[in-house]
Amino acid sequence: MENSENSFSFPSIHNFPPFYTLQPTQTTWQNQAALWSEIILSYYRHHKLYRLNLSESLNSDLFNLNSQGIRRKLKLDTLQAIIDTMVYRGTAEWDPPSKKDSAIIYWRKPEDWANLINNWVLETGMSNSIVTVYEIAHGDSAEGFEFHGLDQTILMKALDILVKKGVAQIFQGTSTDDMGVKFFGVNG
Amino acid sequence: MFIKVDLTSTLRPVLVEGETILAIQDNVGLYDGNEKAAKYMSGNVYLTSHRIIYVDSERPKDNSIGVEIRLIKGREFYAGFVKSSPKITLKFSDSNNNLSPSSNNNPYLSSPSASTLSFQNTLSSTWICTICSFSNKSQNTKCQLCGVKRPENLNSSTPPSSISSSSGIFSQHTTTHQDSHDNNVEADESDGIACPQCTFLNHPYMINCEMCEAKLKTLDIDDEIFKEDFVKLAFRNGGAIAFYDKMKQAMNMKGWEKPVESTKPPADFDPVRGGISGIMRNAEKNKKEQDEYLNQAFKDMESLKTITEEMVKLAQSINNRLSKESAESGASADEITAFKTDLFKLGITKDEAGSTYHQELARELAEFLENVLVKDDKMMSLTDIYCIFNKARGVALISPSDLQKACSLFERLNLPFRLRKFESGFLLAHSDDQIAQRVLECIRSKGSLSAIELASMEQKSVVLVNEQLQMVEAKGLICRDESVEGIRYYDNLIINYVWKGIN
């Protein structure tokens, strides 16, 4: 699935200087935003990242071009516009929604995460037992699964979906990590 | 009668030699007999010296038809009443049934009365049942005789059987009607129709083959756009009276009978007229003709207008002779004459076009600019266009405001030119496509270009180049790269880039 652990191979368009300018022509911009969101999703999946802090990540190699003497950097408002289109498509969400400086990237939708977790519960035979939230994201038994290291916010959203479906029940603890989840072992 | 016509790239009808446009009216619908013709609901109607041409506004390429005026045997005018628009009826049969009750022309009849309506229906709007061949009234959806549903594609027609079955009061009309039909039959359908299945020669009026019941493709349906022998033009935007007057003039002038000068074969050599005396006689004759023209032309304004073309030709021939004598530099003289021949067809006037004047002017201008702008840098200031265009027209000069209005219509009419206004107020007309192509080529050859670089390459002003770049960018052909060094333009790789992703 991945070429190597650390390097992410960008498509050739990532080296195209105009790609870093918000294109004023609408048709061009639509494809530009779509390409950017694809790259962001792939990059985040590759590196297992969930949260995009706009001002910080603008300095990462994702949004920077530095080759053959050409230096380009995505502007903050351009990135905001890109994330806006992703939010519109349901592949990202502003968090908190009021401010546009941090976003959750859904390279997998919360529903998919919920299914993955439920499958894991069924496979490992933890039906009808109580698991803490911390165990799901960081526990030994979850190691090697895709949701290992899942962002807390996304995890809670996924669990909420499971509760709504009637497959799980959440018990309040002292902190979010202490929260317990009881799975009924029903197929979602 | 009606045949399809060719259109120019600017959606005007292609005229034959010697043909001139006399009047144009927009928003005209055609009626096949008394029923609306579905394909020809709204369009521009051109009256030329030879033809009446309908150019559809929805699908001009498919639904544009014309008819030669010489085929029109009769005409009628109906002034319109309340919601009914004024109409001109064109008749293609010899019958002089002007007094028949079917005509809408009766000046004392404000609206068709019930009796005329029912008459029209029995006479002109019948359909023949495909099963039992009974002719039904148009309002019947089922066959009266056998109850079979009316097929949708079957248009109403006027079979002789329906006429013979109609009551006696209309006998006068029906006979003339039949006559015209019979004439047609003798003329072009005397052989009957060969059945596509069994090759049996059927009578032209048969719908199904008498032998094998196979459906016949009647010549009538194939060749004729309209089935009735009269067609109505409904003028929804007015202008009917003026159009009717022009049409009368055109029919009286018989423009199609005039020999076309350029195609006139040289007179046979006559030994009596040979030699120097013959040449002299010829020259004398020509001179006399010209004098006559001049006298005729300046008698009054009306006649001057009608023979403007001859006058322009005369003036030009004199001009040519002069320029030949002064032996101007070869290339430019050639260019000028070539240019002038381009321009003979120009000269749409307000009288002809009426409400569509600016649209027609825009089309004419576009055709003109196509020839002129190719040579230069594909753009021209409006003042220059004004000068060169009026020079080309020679007569019936246009005003600057008309020119500007016409140019501003380029975009709406989908013509390949645009009027651009700069902040300074400078107006410029240019061809979008050609410029876009050129700019794109420059950028592709260099990889990327700034406005200044392109300006020096093309030797144009930076302001102008900037305008062009933005126009091409808006078309999605190029994209920009903004950096501290300024804006550079690249070939638009973004718009068509597809990335499969790594997963």
XYZ file of C-alpha atoms in Angstrom:
691
model
C 0.000 0.000 0.000
C 2.748 2.456 0.787
C 6.060 2.828 -0.911
C 8.072 3.506 2.197
C 7.368 4.640 5.682
C 8.414 8.224 5.497
C 8.349 9.595 2.018
C 5.145 10.528 0.347
C 5.373 10.788 -3.422
C 3.592 13.886 -4.618
C 2.012 14.008 -8.063
C 3.775 16.085 -10.685
C 1.219 18.868 -10.365
C 2.686 19.520 -6.909
C 5.759 20.908 -8.679
C 3.743 23.221 -10.893
C 4.144 26.800 -9.643
C 0.609 28.015 -10.574
C -0.750 25.235 -8.394
C 0.099 27.421 -5.399
C -1.941 30.392 -6.595
C -5.661 30.591 -6.155
C -6.814 30.507 -9.780
C -9.346 33.237 -10.524
C -10.986 31.236 -13.301
C -13.766 29.209 -11.794
C -13.391 26.024 -13.827
C -9.653 25.944 -13.240
C -10.088 26.571 -9.547
C -12.604 23.759 -9.173
C -10.159 21.199 -10.464
C -7.328 22.814 -8.520
C -9.245 22.541 -5.244
C -10.241 18.967 -6.043
C -6.609 18.044 -6.723
C -5.428 19.705 -3.521
C -8.022 17.908 -1.420
C -6.999 14.603 -3.000
C -3.369 15.288 -2.184
C -4.203 16.311 1.384
C -6.302 13.188 1.956
C -3.609 10.905 0.548
C -0.900 12.649 2.508
C -2.866 12.406 5.752
C -3.696 8.774 5.160
C -0.081 8.041 4.403
C 1.170 9.692 7.545
C -1.852 8.741 9.642
C -2.641 12.326 10.469
C -6.045 13.566 11.498
C -5.759 17.200 12.381
C -4.722 20.033 10.162
C -3.624 23.202 11.850
C -3.542 25.673 9.030
C -0.856 28.088 10.148
C 1.444 25.269 11.268
C 1.036 22.936 8.341
C 1.626 25.715 5.817
C 5.304 25.203 6.598
C 5.233 21.463 5.934
C 6.371 19.938 2.653
C 2.733 19.321 1.793
C 2.074 22.958 1.037
C 5.538 24.002 -0.051
C 7.369 23.739 -3.301
C 11.116 23.970 -3.224
C 12.838 22.536 -6.218
C 15.210 23.821 -8.851
C 15.294 27.251 -7.342
C 11.540 27.646 -7.405
C 9.993 28.355 -4.044
C 6.265 28.483 -3.687
C 4.089 28.333 -0.635
C 0.358 28.043 -0.380
C -1.289 31.104 1.115
C -3.471 30.864 4.174
C -6.616 32.082 2.424
C -6.058 29.658 -0.438
C -5.757 26.746 1.978
C -8.866 27.922 3.781
C -10.720 27.944 0.488
C -9.489 24.420 -0.234
C -10.582 23.161 3.193
C -13.926 24.883 2.608
C -14.495 22.810 -0.488
C -13.484 19.684 1.470
C -15.948 20.548 4.218
C -18.570 20.945 1.546
C -17.811 17.456 0.261
C -17.736 15.974 3.743
C -14.068 15.069 3.752
C -13.122 17.646 6.385
C -14.619 19.583 9.228
C -13.644 22.858 10.844
C -12.869 22.270 14.509
C -13.942 24.396 16.239
C -16.443 25.370 13.517
C -16.358 29.053 14.412
C -12.678 29.517 13.570
C -11.051 28.554 10.333
C -7.641 27.700 11.677
C -7.933 24.031 12.482
C -9.713 21.215 10.721
C -10.223 17.499 11.052
C -9.424 15.597 7.909
C -11.666 12.647 7.252
C -9.625 10.425 4.976
C -12.034 7.848 6.302
C -15.545 8.882 7.223
C -16.698 8.502 10.873
C -19.171 5.825 9.752
C -16.305 3.804 8.287
C -14.289 4.216 11.472
C -17.299 3.016 13.455
C -17.562 -0.096 11.281
C -13.866 -0.817 11.640
C -14.059 -0.583 15.422
C -17.126 -2.756 15.605
C -15.522 -5.379 13.377
C -12.464 -5.330 15.597
C -14.666 -5.919 18.631
C -16.390 -8.823 16.948
C -13.128 -10.359 15.774
C -11.333 -10.096 19.079
C -14.307 -11.439 21.007
C -14.784 -8.445 23.229
C -18.536 -8.435 22.833
C -20.421 -7.616 25.989
C -17.274 -6.534 27.778
C -16.364 -2.986 28.631
C -13.425 -1.319 26.902
C -12.049 2.128 27.729
C -11.754 4.699 25.023
C -8.021 4.847 25.605
C -7.762 1.115 24.932
C -9.400 1.457 21.552
C -7.053 4.127 20.330
C -3.880 3.220 22.154
C -4.380 -0.218 23.666
C -2.140 -3.172 22.887
C -4.951 -5.240 21.440
C -5.747 -2.535 18.897
C -2.156 -2.285 17.711
C -1.769 -2.876 14.006
C -5.316 -1.858 13.275
C -5.954 1.210 11.252
C -7.743 3.068 13.984
C -4.802 2.731 16.313
C -3.817 6.250 17.239
C -7.106 7.645 15.998
C -7.819 11.218 16.892
C -9.978 11.586 19.991
C -12.608 13.722 18.317
C -13.024 11.348 15.409
C -13.088 8.377 17.757
C -15.855 9.929 19.824
C -17.837 10.652 16.684
C -17.431 7.041 15.566
C -18.504 5.760 18.986
C -21.504 8.088 18.955
C -22.557 6.527 15.683
C -22.265 3.057 17.219
C -24.360 4.161 20.201
C -27.022 5.558 17.908
C -27.105 2.284 16.036
C -27.614 0.516 19.328
C -24.420 -1.521 19.047
C -22.605 0.079 21.958
C -23.154 1.998 25.144
C -20.919 4.656 26.682
C -20.253 4.906 30.390
C -19.020 8.221 31.700
C -15.669 8.218 33.458
C -13.596 10.900 35.133
C -11.986 11.922 31.871
C -12.532 11.069 28.227
C -9.788 8.442 28.358
C -11.499 6.793 31.287
C -14.784 6.556 29.493
C -15.947 2.995 29.087
C -17.649 1.510 26.096
C -19.681 -1.645 26.188
C -20.149 -3.419 22.873
C -23.132 -5.681 22.454
C -21.500 -7.702 19.744
C -24.115 -6.936 17.161
C -23.235 -6.391 13.566
C -23.578 -2.740 12.651
C -41.699 25.145 -52.505
C -39.616 25.759 -49.449
C -36.093 24.434 -49.469
C -33.304 24.507 -46.931
C -30.915 27.405 -47.196
C -27.230 27.698 -46.438
C -26.106 30.069 -43.716
C -22.874 31.919 -43.258
C -20.827 31.510 -40.107
C -22.617 34.505 -38.675
C -25.988 32.864 -39.307
C -27.099 34.994 -42.182
C -28.389 33.404 -45.347
C -25.912 32.948 -48.181
C -27.065 35.118 -51.053
C -26.715 34.247 -54.699
C -25.079 36.632 -57.055
C -27.110 39.737 -57.679
C -29.340 39.060 -54.698
C -29.788 41.830 -52.164
C -31.497 41.940 -48.803
C -34.514 44.223 -48.831
C -35.993 43.743 -45.384
C -35.442 41.790 -42.214
C -37.892 41.138 -39.410
C -37.327 39.209 -36.216
C -39.670 37.001 -34.219
C -41.674 35.703 -37.136
C -43.425 32.351 -37.032
C -44.524 30.219 -39.947
C -47.896 28.574 -40.436
C -48.353 25.550 -42.634
C -51.711 26.489 -44.026
C -53.734 27.480 -41.015
C -51.742 25.511 -38.471
C -48.576 26.533 -36.717
C -45.499 24.806 -38.088
C -43.852 23.342 -35.007
C -40.301 23.581 -36.268
C -40.573 27.145 -37.450
C -42.080 28.976 -34.515
C -39.781 31.938 -34.196
C -36.986 33.310 -36.304
C -35.738 36.081 -38.511
C -37.297 36.468 -41.902
C -35.187 37.953 -44.659
C -36.766 39.400 -47.732
C -34.262 39.473 -50.567
C -34.716 40.461 -54.150
C -34.984 36.766 -55.013
C -36.260 34.914 -52.002
C -38.017 34.944 -48.687
C -35.807 33.224 -46.158
C -36.665 32.070 -42.682
C -33.746 31.647 -40.253
C -34.779 29.884 -37.090
C -33.530 31.441 -33.883
C -33.429 28.191 -31.911
C -31.785 25.842 -34.390
C -30.628 28.004 -37.279
C -28.492 25.274 -38.852
C -31.313 22.770 -39.164
C -34.490 24.757 -39.471
C -33.689 27.484 -41.916
C -35.680 27.482 -45.095
C -36.361 29.754 -47.995
C -38.659 30.093 -50.947
C -38.113 31.835 -54.238
C -40.387 34.788 -54.757
C -41.091 33.792 -58.345
C -42.917 30.729 -57.038
C -45.305 32.870 -55.040
C -48.531 33.160 -56.960
C -50.571 35.171 -54.535
C -50.269 37.170 -51.337
C -52.586 38.359 -48.654
C -52.273 40.606 -45.673
C -54.069 40.275 -42.388
C -53.655 43.180 -40.021
C -54.079 41.233 -36.810
C -56.655 41.563 -34.094
C -56.190 41.698 -30.310
C -53.990 38.670 -29.614
C -53.748 37.453 -33.183
C -50.581 38.827 -34.749
C -50.475 40.363 -38.216
C -49.919 37.777 -40.902
C -48.837 37.645 -44.498
C -50.087 34.717 -46.533
C -47.980 33.380 -49.401
C -49.822 31.263 -51.925
C -48.135 28.808 -54.190
C -51.051 27.728 -56.318
C -52.567 29.515 -59.246
C -56.042 29.645 -57.796
C -57.329 33.157 -57.408
C -59.349 32.278 -54.380
C -58.828 35.613 -52.728
C -62.506 35.778 -52.027
C -62.773 32.338 -50.538
C -63.984 32.332 -46.970
C -60.829 30.588 -45.822
C -58.717 33.679 -46.226
C -58.098 35.564 -43.066
C -57.704 38.652 -45.101
C -61.274 39.811 -45.140
C -61.040 43.381 -43.890
C -64.599 43.349 -42.605
C -64.007 40.275 -40.566
C -62.390 41.196 -37.308
C -61.859 37.627 -36.210
C -62.578 34.346 -37.896
C -66.214 33.554 -37.247
C -67.438 30.165 -36.223
C -68.430 29.216 -39.720
C -65.053 29.990 -41.219
C -63.364 28.120 -38.441
C -65.330 24.981 -38.996
C -64.833 25.351 -42.675
C -61.118 25.606 -42.263
C -61.111 22.545 -40.202
C -63.025 20.439 -42.657
C -61.067 21.687 -45.561
C -57.518 22.031 -44.524
C -57.054 20.009 -41.384
C -57.993 16.469 -42.015
C -56.030 13.361 -41.332
C -56.335 9.989 -42.928
C -56.740 6.912 -40.795
C -53.932 4.475 -41.463
C -56.229 1.486 -41.032
C -59.392 2.330 -42.949
C -58.201 5.406 -44.901
C -61.171 7.425 -43.682
C -60.430 11.147 -43.611
C -61.149 12.534 -40.184
C -61.435 16.027 -38.846
C -58.316 17.317 -37.200
C -59.940 17.660 -33.792
C -60.762 13.955 -33.698
C -58.189 11.960 -31.836
C -59.731 8.695 -32.948
C -60.890 7.612 -36.354
C -64.610 8.256 -36.686
C -65.107 5.131 -38.729
C -63.019 2.474 -37.059
C -62.031 4.101 -33.770
C -58.300 3.659 -34.240
C -56.185 6.313 -32.529
C -54.694 9.084 -34.587
C -50.996 8.418 -35.135
C -48.929 11.256 -33.690
C -46.499 11.670 -36.521
C -49.243 11.922 -39.066
C -49.675 15.514 -40.022
C -52.894 16.774 -41.339
C -53.055 17.054 -45.060
C -55.549 17.913 -47.702
C -56.418 14.809 -49.591
C -58.815 15.255 -52.453
C -61.178 12.729 -50.954
C -61.921 14.988 -48.030
C -62.728 17.821 -50.307
C -65.092 15.857 -52.416
C -66.900 14.832 -49.291
C -67.324 18.374 -48.077
C -70.594 20.083 -48.817
C -71.493 21.875 -51.999
C -71.186 25.483 -50.930
C -67.476 25.241 -51.230
C -67.498 23.600 -54.597
C -65.904 26.554 -56.297
C -63.023 26.453 -53.963
C -62.590 22.741 -54.071
C -62.326 22.602 -57.807
C -59.525 25.108 -57.886
C -57.884 23.229 -55.128
C -58.043 19.975 -56.946
C -56.806 21.575 -60.091
C -53.703 22.722 -58.426
C -53.140 19.292 -57.033
C -53.641 17.660 -60.378
C -51.188 20.043 -61.950
C -48.639 19.026 -59.435
C -49.257 15.419 -60.110
C -48.790 15.818 -63.807
C -45.686 17.804 -63.319
C -43.623 15.648 -61.042
C -45.536 12.637 -59.859
C -46.972 11.275 -63.052
C -45.245 7.936 -62.576
C -46.772 7.234 -59.223
C -44.806 5.945 -56.291
C -42.944 2.700 -56.435
C -43.528 0.591 -53.347
C -40.262 0.034 -51.494
C -41.291 -3.567 -50.775
C -42.873 -4.914 -53.957
C -42.030 -2.143 -56.467
C -45.688 -1.813 -57.460
C -46.365 1.641 -58.854
C -49.023 3.170 -56.682
C -51.113 6.215 -57.279
C -49.426 9.216 -55.670
C -52.234 9.672 -53.177
C -51.896 6.218 -51.679
C -50.467 6.004 -48.216
C -50.072 2.250 -48.118
C -49.144 0.062 -51.044
C -52.172 -1.361 -52.802
C -50.445 -4.706 -53.243
C -48.596 -5.425 -50.082
C -49.843 -2.804 -47.587
C -46.316 -1.606 -47.009
C -46.035 2.007 -45.977
C -45.242 4.257 -48.880
C -42.971 7.168 -48.492
C -44.921 9.654 -50.500
C -42.969 12.226 -52.390
C -45.157 14.831 -50.862
C -44.011 14.155 -47.340
C -40.382 13.702 -48.255
C -39.778 16.713 -50.380
C -42.140 19.331 -49.148
C -41.574 21.039 -45.857
C -45.115 22.330 -45.888
C -48.072 20.335 -47.060
C -50.483 23.150 -47.647
C -50.212 25.251 -50.740
C -50.141 28.418 -48.723
C -47.880 29.492 -45.892
C -48.465 32.266 -43.410
C -45.880 34.459 -41.777
C -46.983 35.687 -38.356
C -45.261 38.900 -37.299
C -45.167 38.799 -33.530
C -42.915 41.823 -33.226
C -44.778 43.924 -35.735
C -43.198 45.208 -38.895
C -45.672 43.331 -41.040
C -46.915 46.305 -43.008
C -43.443 47.444 -43.967
C -42.483 43.897 -44.851
C -45.590 43.464 -46.973
C -44.859 46.664 -48.870
C -41.295 45.579 -49.509
C -42.519 42.191 -50.636
C -44.905 43.781 -53.093
C -42.062 45.847 -54.468
C -39.826 42.810 -54.740
C -42.508 40.848 -56.560
C -43.030 43.681 -58.983
C -39.340 44.327 -59.531
C -38.696 40.688 -60.387
C -35.062 40.912 -59.338
C -34.441 37.309 -60.383
C -35.114 38.131 -64.014
C -32.367 40.700 -64.224
C -29.257 39.267 -65.797
C -26.372 39.028 -63.400
C -23.751 41.305 -64.764
C -20.651 39.413 -63.873
C -21.915 36.178 -65.350
C -23.154 37.729 -68.536
C -21.495 35.923 -71.414
C -19.584 38.138 -73.790
C -21.607 39.038 -76.834
C -20.970 36.915 -79.876
C -18.556 38.369 -82.287
C -20.379 40.251 -84.948
C -18.330 41.114 -88.024
C -20.371 44.238 -88.576
C -19.527 45.442 -85.094
C -15.894 44.368 -85.273
C -12.930 46.580 -85.710
C -12.276 49.968 -84.315
C -15.734 51.236 -85.107
C -17.212 48.404 -83.039
C -15.059 49.262 -80.072
C -16.017 52.884 -80.382
C -19.673 52.007 -80.653
C -19.395 49.855 -77.568
C -17.714 52.622 -75.625
C -20.397 55.032 -76.716
C -23.119 52.635 -75.662
C -21.561 52.139 -72.251
C -21.285 55.862 -71.786
C -24.914 56.330 -72.694
C -25.976 53.683 -70.210
C -23.966 55.319 -67.484
C -25.480 58.688 -68.234
C -28.914 57.167 -68.047
C -28.146 55.640 -64.704
C -26.849 58.918 -63.375
C -29.895 60.805 -64.532
C -32.199 58.186 -63.115
C -30.347 58.043 -59.864
C -30.393 61.676 -59.008
C -33.985 62.278 -59.979
C -35.215 61.570 -56.487
C -34.104 59.883 -53.299
C -36.210 56.738 -53.703
C -34.739 55.749 -57.010
C -31.272 56.636 -55.788
C -31.674 54.090 -53.061
C -32.857 51.367 -55.388
C -29.933 51.639 -57.727
C -27.262 52.420 -55.209
C -25.409 49.285 -56.084
C -25.033 50.252 -59.698
C -23.915 53.698 -58.642
C -21.280 52.292 -56.348
C -20.049 50.005 -59.094
C -19.893 52.870 -61.479
C -17.986 55.004 -59.038
C -15.643 52.161 -58.328
C -14.975 51.443 -61.972
C -14.067 55.068 -62.457
C -11.899 54.880 -59.421
C -10.201 51.755 -60.745
C -9.497 53.375 -64.055
C -7.968 56.340 -62.313
C -5.793 54.248 -60.085
C -4.681 52.132 -63.027
C -3.629 55.210 -64.855
C -1.687 56.611 -61.983
C -0.014 53.173 -61.694
C 0.136 52.823 -58.018
C 2.518 50.496 -56.251
C 1.537 46.953 -57.187
C 0.968 45.117 -53.939
C -1.102 47.700 -52.148
C -3.255 48.345 -55.199
C -3.964 44.638 -55.437
C -4.838 44.609 -51.810
C -7.175 47.515 -52.218
C -9.067 45.937 -55.090
C -9.320 42.618 -53.314
C -10.519 44.471 -50.295
C -13.084 46.337 -52.297
C -14.537 43.228 -53.843
C -15.041 41.905 -50.344
C -17.143 44.865 -49.602
C -19.632 44.827 -52.386
C -22.086 42.890 -50.345
C -22.069 45.365 -47.501
C -24.719 47.888 -46.870
C -27.471 46.845 -44.533
C -29.612 49.881 -43.828
C -32.089 50.855 -41.189
C -34.916 50.707 -43.704
C -34.294 47.082 -44.537
C -33.696 45.731 -41.106
C -35.920 47.810 -38.891
C -35.809 46.532 -35.341
C -33.123 43.983 -36.104
C -30.870 46.651 -37.555
C -28.141 46.471 -34.937
C -28.077 42.691 -34.917
C -27.761 42.564 -38.663
C -25.154 45.274 -38.608
C -23.186 43.282 -36.054
C -23.312 40.195 -38.260
C -22.265 42.144 -41.285
C -19.485 43.761 -39.317
C -18.273 40.387 -38.110
C -18.065 39.079 -41.660
C -16.232 42.199 -42.653
C -13.780 42.038 -39.771
C -13.020 38.406 -40.506
C -11.489 39.527 -43.757
C -9.834 42.648 -42.452
C -8.471 41.549 -39.111
C -6.722 38.451 -40.418
C -4.103 40.575 -42.059
C -3.250 42.622 -39.033
C -2.856 41.856 -35.391
C -6.434 40.693 -34.991
C -7.579 43.754 -33.155
C -8.584 47.200 -34.146
C -9.738 50.295 -32.361
C -13.335 51.231 -32.855
C -12.427 54.523 -34.493
C -10.373 52.699 -37.111
C -13.181 50.250 -37.712
C -15.581 53.118 -38.093
C -13.428 54.696 -40.775
C -12.605 51.547 -42.711
C -16.115 50.135 -42.493
C -17.776 53.301 -43.717
C -15.189 53.582 -46.449
C -16.039 50.073 -47.491
C -19.760 50.710 -47.520
C -19.403 53.779 -49.644
C -23.072 54.603 -49.360
C -25.534 54.418 -46.498
C -22.899 55.305 -43.921
C -23.452 54.281 -40.360
C -23.212 56.467 -37.314
C -20.628 55.907 -34.571
C -23.330 55.108 -32.042
C -24.818 52.469 -34.351
C -21.395 50.936 -34.747
C -20.857 50.819 -31.028
C -24.246 49.267 -30.441
C -23.596 46.670 -33.092
C -20.197 45.830 -31.606
C -21.644 45.445 -28.145
C -23.972 42.797 -29.564
C -21.073 40.572 -30.653
C -21.098 38.587 -27.482
C -24.851 38.041 -27.392
C -24.960 36.916 -30.988
C -22.065 34.512 -30.433
C -19.918 36.097 -33.077
C -16.172 35.502 -32.971
C -15.359 39.097 -32.038
C -15.519 41.080 -28.829
C -15.738 44.702 -27.943
C -13.414 45.573 -25.128
C -13.470 48.809 -23.207
C -10.376 49.976 -21.426
C -10.393 52.072 -18.356
C -9.292 55.008 -20.404
C -12.520 54.646 -22.383
C -10.666 53.334 -25.422
C -12.791 50.848 -27.321
C -11.384 47.972 -29.266
C -12.882 45.120 -31.238
C -10.954 41.911 -31.616
C -11.287 38.265 -32.351
C -11.170 36.216 -29.201
C -10.318 32.842 -30.601
C -7.430 33.917 -32.727
C -5.824 35.874 -29.925
C -6.316 33.045 -27.480
C -4.632 30.639 -29.844
C -1.710 32.948 -30.381
C -1.187 33.705 -26.715
C -1.357 30.027 -25.887
C 1.239 29.206 -28.524
C 3.608 31.833 -27.146
C 3.232 30.543 -23.615
C 3.665 26.918 -24.633
C 6.824 27.701 -26.539
C 8.394 29.451 -23.537
C 6.889 27.416 -20.706
C 5.780 30.484 -18.840
C 5.510 34.159 -19.565
C 4.824 37.372 -17.745
C 2.730 40.087 -19.339
C 5.824 42.182 -19.945
C 7.683 39.363 -21.650
C 4.726 38.613 -23.883
C 4.336 42.287 -24.683
C 7.931 42.537 -25.871
C 7.585 39.307 -27.840
C 4.443 40.479 -29.567
C 5.499 44.117 -29.686
C 2.286 45.296 -28.166
C 1.552 47.492 -25.216
C 1.582 45.842 -21.803
C -1.933 47.064 -21.024
C -3.244 45.372 -24.116
C -1.365 42.151 -23.472
C -2.629 42.120 -19.916
C -6.176 42.367 -21.220
C -5.543 39.503 -23.595
C -3.958 37.314 -20.936
C -6.896 37.813 -18.633
C -9.298 36.983 -21.422
C -7.420 33.792 -22.275
C -7.223 32.920 -18.601
C -10.971 33.329 -18.233
C -11.356 30.805 -21.022
C -9.419 28.350 -18.858
C -6.574 27.966 -21.341
C -3.846 29.355 -19.122
C -3.329 29.708 -15.390
C -1.421 32.159 -13.271
C 1.390 31.909 -10.784
C 1.535 34.765 -8.328
C 4.784 35.259 -6.502
C 6.978 38.074 -5.269
C 8.321 38.421 -8.800
C 4.862 39.195 -10.135
C 2.341 37.215 -12.092
C 3.513 34.650 -14.609
C 1.199 32.732 -16.865
C 1.477 29.016 -17.580
C -0.275 26.585 -19.840
C -3.255 25.336 -17.863
C -2.090 21.937 -16.670
C -4.392 22.089 -13.666
C -7.702 21.995 -15.400
C -7.254 18.599 -16.991
C -4.891 17.034 -14.477
C -6.011 13.685 -13.159
C -4.287 12.053 -10.232
C -5.115 8.502 -9.372
C -3.583 8.888 -5.897
C -1.111 6.552 -4.283
C -3.634 4.315 -2.610
